[in-house]
């Protein structure tokens, strides 16, 4: 069993190696980027066949059990273009209550679990195997540069950086502040690394 901090360490070490690519993503992503700025029809035209979606920050604020209604509506719009069986949830927190929500509302969508946490590419590799597509046909949507976006770079998938994540300071104030600091910290870290 791996130590829980292994994926954090990998974020820093592999983030260093991929710093230029991460800096490019950071520079090119508009401040308003979220799932709602993703047009599923345009993605298909760009050759994306599979969506790999992070959960916290991307479909909901931190710690929610189900996607927000507007995220649910966006998922519904994605289904005709990709098919529910080509939409995967790649969260480092695939809880049972979240899985059962998807089983009820989007039965074809699958959680990837039992793999090493992002930024290890294992979850994306499993996604590619299950969907039968090359990594370049997978869009990894994540609000973290050093976890999901980095995993996509390592795997050869296409990263989409959610620069405007969902947050709810009412629901989980401590967790949201922590993750806000983490997101700001990793942006500073990447900008600093590119000076080296
Ligand atoms: Mg997240």
mmCIF file of C-alpha atoms and ligand atoms in Angstrom:
data_model
loop_
_atom_site.group_PDB
_atom_site.id
_atom_site.type_symbol
_atom_site.label_atom_id
_atom_site.label_comp_id
_atom_site.label_asym_id
_atom_site.label_seq_id
_atom_site.Cartn_x
_atom_site.Cartn_y
_atom_site.Cartn_z
ATOM 1 C CA UNK A 1 0.000 0.000 0.000
ATOM 2 C CA UNK A 2 1.358 3.394 -0.953
ATOM 3 C CA UNK A 3 1.761 6.158 1.589
ATOM 4 C CA UNK A 4 -1.022 8.738 1.232
ATOM 5 C CA UNK A 5 1.460 11.509 0.497
ATOM 6 C CA UNK A 6 2.979 9.788 -2.543
ATOM 7 C CA UNK A 7 0.693 11.534 -4.981
ATOM 8 C CA UNK A 8 1.474 14.897 -3.366
ATOM 9 C CA UNK A 9 5.205 14.286 -3.712
ATOM 10 C CA UNK A 10 4.637 13.202 -7.312
ATOM 11 C CA UNK A 11 2.785 16.487 -7.902
ATOM 12 C CA UNK A 12 5.889 18.454 -6.984
ATOM 13 C CA UNK A 13 8.518 16.261 -8.639
ATOM 14 C CA UNK A 14 6.628 15.577 -11.855
ATOM 15 C CA UNK A 15 5.247 19.105 -11.794
ATOM 16 C CA UNK A 16 8.814 20.346 -11.904
ATOM 17 C CA UNK A 17 9.578 18.162 -14.916
ATOM 18 C CA UNK A 18 6.418 19.336 -16.713
ATOM 19 C CA UNK A 19 6.653 22.972 -15.569
ATOM 20 C CA UNK A 20 6.755 24.486 -19.051
ATOM 21 C CA UNK A 21 3.629 22.648 -20.187
ATOM 22 C CA UNK A 22 1.839 23.542 -16.928
ATOM 23 C CA UNK A 23 2.855 27.191 -17.336
ATOM 24 C CA UNK A 24 1.498 27.164 -20.884
ATOM 25 C CA UNK A 25 -1.857 25.803 -19.671
ATOM 26 C CA UNK A 26 -1.956 28.429 -16.929
ATOM 27 C CA UNK A 27 -1.160 31.249 -19.356
ATOM 28 C CA UNK A 28 -3.645 30.114 -21.993
ATOM 29 C CA UNK A 29 -6.630 29.394 -19.727
ATOM 30 C CA UNK A 30 -9.181 32.216 -19.396
ATOM 31 C CA UNK A 31 -10.073 33.213 -15.829
ATOM 32 C CA UNK A 32 -13.692 32.200 -16.429
ATOM 33 C CA UNK A 33 -12.902 28.639 -17.620
ATOM 34 C CA UNK A 34 -15.340 26.132 -16.121
ATOM 35 C CA UNK A 35 -17.396 23.213 -17.402
ATOM 36 C CA UNK A 36 -20.009 25.735 -18.545
ATOM 37 C CA UNK A 37 -17.502 27.202 -21.006
ATOM 38 C CA UNK A 38 -16.973 23.754 -22.552
ATOM 39 C CA UNK A 39 -19.072 23.189 -25.654
ATOM 40 C CA UNK A 40 -19.476 19.425 -26.171
ATOM 41 C CA UNK A 41 -20.134 19.823 -29.908
ATOM 42 C CA UNK A 42 -16.894 21.777 -30.385
ATOM 43 C CA UNK A 43 -14.950 19.151 -28.422
ATOM 44 C CA UNK A 44 -16.171 16.370 -30.680
ATOM 45 C CA UNK A 45 -15.042 18.361 -33.711
ATOM 46 C CA UNK A 46 -11.595 18.660 -32.096
ATOM 47 C CA UNK A 47 -11.312 14.866 -31.854
ATOM 48 C CA UNK A 48 -12.253 14.418 -28.193
ATOM 49 C CA UNK A 49 -14.209 11.167 -27.723
ATOM 50 C CA UNK A 50 -14.039 10.718 -23.956
ATOM 51 C CA UNK A 51 -14.485 13.016 -20.965
ATOM 52 C CA UNK A 52 -12.625 12.364 -17.708
ATOM 53 C CA UNK A 53 -14.096 14.668 -15.084
ATOM 54 C CA UNK A 54 -12.823 15.584 -11.670
ATOM 55 C CA UNK A 55 -15.596 15.984 -9.072
ATOM 56 C CA UNK A 56 -14.734 18.512 -6.323
ATOM 57 C CA UNK A 57 -14.487 22.031 -7.695
ATOM 58 C CA UNK A 58 -15.480 20.886 -11.190
ATOM 59 C CA UNK A 59 -19.021 19.534 -10.747
ATOM 60 C CA UNK A 60 -19.653 20.921 -7.229
ATOM 61 C CA UNK A 61 -17.952 22.821 -4.436
ATOM 62 C CA UNK A 62 -15.811 20.672 -2.152
ATOM 63 C CA UNK A 63 -17.423 17.824 -0.276
ATOM 64 C CA UNK A 64 -20.846 17.807 -1.936
ATOM 65 C CA UNK A 65 -22.493 14.451 -2.576
ATOM 66 C CA UNK A 66 -23.939 15.313 -5.993
ATOM 67 C CA UNK A 67 -23.198 17.677 -8.903
ATOM 68 C CA UNK A 68 -24.838 21.114 -8.812
ATOM 69 C CA UNK A 69 -28.030 21.419 -10.903
ATOM 70 C CA UNK A 70 -26.210 23.430 -13.607
ATOM 71 C CA UNK A 71 -23.483 20.776 -13.759
ATOM 72 C CA UNK A 72 -26.148 18.093 -14.045
ATOM 73 C CA UNK A 73 -27.687 20.039 -16.911
ATOM 74 C CA UNK A 74 -24.274 20.305 -18.611
ATOM 75 C CA UNK A 75 -23.719 16.554 -18.188
ATOM 76 C CA UNK A 76 -27.105 15.950 -19.778
ATOM 77 C CA UNK A 77 -26.033 18.097 -22.750
ATOM 78 C CA UNK A 78 -22.805 16.081 -23.095
ATOM 79 C CA UNK A 79 -24.488 12.682 -23.288
ATOM 80 C CA UNK A 80 -25.775 12.924 -26.911
ATOM 81 C CA UNK A 81 -22.273 13.823 -28.127
ATOM 82 C CA UNK A 82 -20.161 11.336 -26.197
ATOM 83 C CA UNK A 83 -22.536 8.716 -24.817
ATOM 84 C CA UNK A 84 -22.810 8.220 -21.061
ATOM 85 C CA UNK A 85 -20.420 5.246 -21.253
ATOM 86 C CA UNK A 86 -17.683 7.572 -22.521
ATOM 87 C CA UNK A 87 -17.925 9.970 -19.609
ATOM 88 C CA UNK A 88 -15.844 9.017 -16.574
ATOM 89 C CA UNK A 89 -15.437 10.544 -13.137
ATOM 90 C CA UNK A 90 -11.808 10.650 -12.105
ATOM 91 C CA UNK A 91 -11.937 11.922 -8.564
ATOM 92 C CA UNK A 92 -9.444 11.276 -5.808
ATOM 93 C CA UNK A 93 -12.566 10.969 -3.605
ATOM 94 C CA UNK A 94 -14.946 8.471 -5.274
ATOM 95 C CA UNK A 95 -17.322 8.039 -2.316
ATOM 96 C CA UNK A 96 -20.184 5.535 -2.302
ATOM 97 C CA UNK A 97 -22.839 8.252 -2.053
ATOM 98 C CA UNK A 98 -21.438 9.985 -5.135
ATOM 99 C CA UNK A 99 -21.339 6.709 -7.040
ATOM 100 C CA UNK A 100 -24.934 5.943 -6.146
ATOM 101 C CA UNK A 101 -26.044 9.429 -7.306
ATOM 102 C CA UNK A 102 -24.510 8.724 -10.711
ATOM 103 C CA UNK A 103 -25.990 5.220 -10.812
ATOM 104 C CA UNK A 104 -29.394 6.781 -10.362
ATOM 105 C CA UNK A 105 -29.065 9.838 -12.653
ATOM 106 C CA UNK A 106 -26.493 8.845 -15.286
ATOM 107 C CA UNK A 107 -26.291 5.042 -15.120
ATOM 108 C CA UNK A 108 -23.754 4.706 -17.949
ATOM 109 C CA UNK A 109 -21.182 7.030 -16.422
ATOM 110 C CA UNK A 110 -18.435 5.302 -14.480
ATOM 111 C CA UNK A 111 -16.155 6.229 -11.620
ATOM 112 C CA UNK A 112 -12.540 5.232 -12.027
ATOM 113 C CA UNK A 113 -11.363 3.887 -8.701
ATOM 114 C CA UNK A 114 -8.735 1.557 -7.330
ATOM 115 C CA UNK A 115 -5.938 3.360 -9.142
ATOM 116 C CA UNK A 116 -3.165 5.547 -7.758
ATOM 117 C CA UNK A 117 -4.314 9.102 -7.212
ATOM 118 C CA UNK A 118 -3.705 11.926 -9.665
ATOM 119 C CA UNK A 119 -1.170 13.120 -10.798
ATOM 120 C CA UNK A 120 -0.288 9.480 -11.434
ATOM 121 C CA UNK A 121 -1.616 8.713 -14.911
ATOM 122 C CA UNK A 122 -3.110 5.332 -13.876
ATOM 123 C CA UNK A 123 -6.724 6.546 -13.794
ATOM 124 C CA UNK A 124 -6.440 8.018 -17.292
ATOM 125 C CA UNK A 125 -4.732 4.890 -18.592
ATOM 126 C CA UNK A 126 -7.596 2.795 -17.172
ATOM 127 C CA UNK A 127 -10.081 5.236 -18.750
ATOM 128 C CA UNK A 128 -8.432 4.808 -22.146
ATOM 129 C CA UNK A 129 -8.485 1.024 -21.817
ATOM 130 C CA UNK A 130 -12.146 0.899 -20.754
ATOM 131 C CA UNK A 131 -13.253 3.271 -23.516
ATOM 132 C CA UNK A 132 -10.920 1.782 -26.136
ATOM 133 C CA UNK A 133 -9.492 5.133 -27.207
ATOM 134 C CA UNK A 134 -5.981 6.608 -27.337
ATOM 135 C CA UNK A 135 -5.058 9.161 -24.678
ATOM 136 C CA UNK A 136 -5.157 12.007 -27.212
ATOM 137 C CA UNK A 137 -8.939 11.463 -27.489
ATOM 138 C CA UNK A 138 -9.488 12.017 -23.733
ATOM 139 C CA UNK A 139 -10.156 15.412 -22.186
ATOM 140 C CA UNK A 140 -9.239 15.568 -18.481
ATOM 141 C CA UNK A 141 -11.221 18.338 -16.791
ATOM 142 C CA UNK A 142 -9.751 19.382 -13.431
ATOM 143 C CA UNK A 143 -9.453 22.426 -11.188
ATOM 144 C CA UNK A 144 -5.957 21.467 -10.055
ATOM 145 C CA UNK A 145 -2.808 21.938 -12.069
ATOM 146 C CA UNK A 146 -0.629 19.576 -10.032
ATOM 147 C CA UNK A 147 -3.134 16.719 -9.905
ATOM 148 C CA UNK A 148 -5.558 16.348 -12.841
ATOM 149 C CA UNK A 149 -3.859 18.610 -15.403
ATOM 150 C CA UNK A 150 -0.470 17.102 -14.608
ATOM 151 C CA UNK A 151 -1.898 13.570 -14.872
ATOM 152 C CA UNK A 152 -3.204 14.466 -18.336
ATOM 153 C CA UNK A 153 0.209 15.759 -19.440
ATOM 154 C CA UNK A 154 1.942 12.616 -18.148
ATOM 155 C CA UNK A 155 -0.613 10.286 -19.763
ATOM 156 C CA UNK A 156 -0.714 12.158 -23.072
ATOM 157 C CA UNK A 157 -4.360 13.176 -22.640
ATOM 158 C CA UNK A 158 -5.686 16.705 -23.202
ATOM 159 C CA UNK A 159 -5.926 18.832 -20.025
ATOM 160 C CA UNK A 160 -8.717 21.331 -19.442
ATOM 161 C CA UNK A 161 -7.956 23.586 -16.497
ATOM 162 C CA UNK A 162 -11.035 24.762 -14.612
ATOM 163 C CA UNK A 163 -9.746 28.183 -13.586
ATOM 164 C CA UNK A 164 -13.059 29.167 -11.990
ATOM 165 C CA UNK A 165 -13.971 26.227 -9.755
ATOM 166 C CA UNK A 166 -17.190 25.864 -7.783
ATOM 167 C CA UNK A 167 -16.679 26.936 -4.176
ATOM 168 C CA UNK A 168 -19.013 27.179 -1.201
ATOM 169 C CA UNK A 169 -17.612 28.858 1.880
ATOM 170 C CA UNK A 170 -20.902 28.234 3.650
ATOM 171 C CA UNK A 171 -20.756 24.471 3.253
ATOM 172 C CA UNK A 172 -17.134 23.685 4.113
ATOM 173 C CA UNK A 173 -15.343 26.943 5.005
ATOM 174 C CA UNK A 174 -12.091 25.374 6.192
ATOM 175 C CA UNK A 175 -11.803 22.963 3.280
ATOM 176 C CA UNK A 176 -12.613 25.687 0.755
ATOM 177 C CA UNK A 177 -10.022 28.057 2.193
ATOM 178 C CA UNK A 178 -7.480 25.245 2.205
ATOM 179 C CA UNK A 179 -8.129 24.377 -1.433
ATOM 180 C CA UNK A 180 -8.205 28.020 -2.462
ATOM 181 C CA UNK A 181 -4.751 28.447 -0.916
ATOM 182 C CA UNK A 182 -3.637 25.215 -2.581
ATOM 183 C CA UNK A 183 -4.816 26.374 -6.022
ATOM 184 C CA UNK A 184 -3.182 29.782 -5.572
ATOM 185 C CA UNK A 185 -0.037 28.132 -4.211
ATOM 186 C CA UNK A 186 0.334 25.786 -7.147
ATOM 187 C CA UNK A 187 -0.071 28.663 -9.609
ATOM 188 C CA UNK A 188 2.696 30.566 -7.800
ATOM 189 C CA UNK A 189 4.804 27.389 -7.666
ATOM 190 C CA UNK A 190 4.511 26.877 -11.433
ATOM 191 C CA UNK A 191 5.241 30.526 -12.209
ATOM 192 C CA UNK A 192 8.269 30.358 -9.915
ATOM 193 C CA UNK A 193 9.542 27.124 -11.497
ATOM 194 C CA UNK A 194 9.463 28.591 -14.974
ATOM 195 C CA UNK A 195 11.966 31.219 -13.788
ATOM 196 C CA UNK A 196 14.510 28.447 -13.072
HETATM 197 MG MG1 LIG B 1 -10.952 19.113 -7.850
#
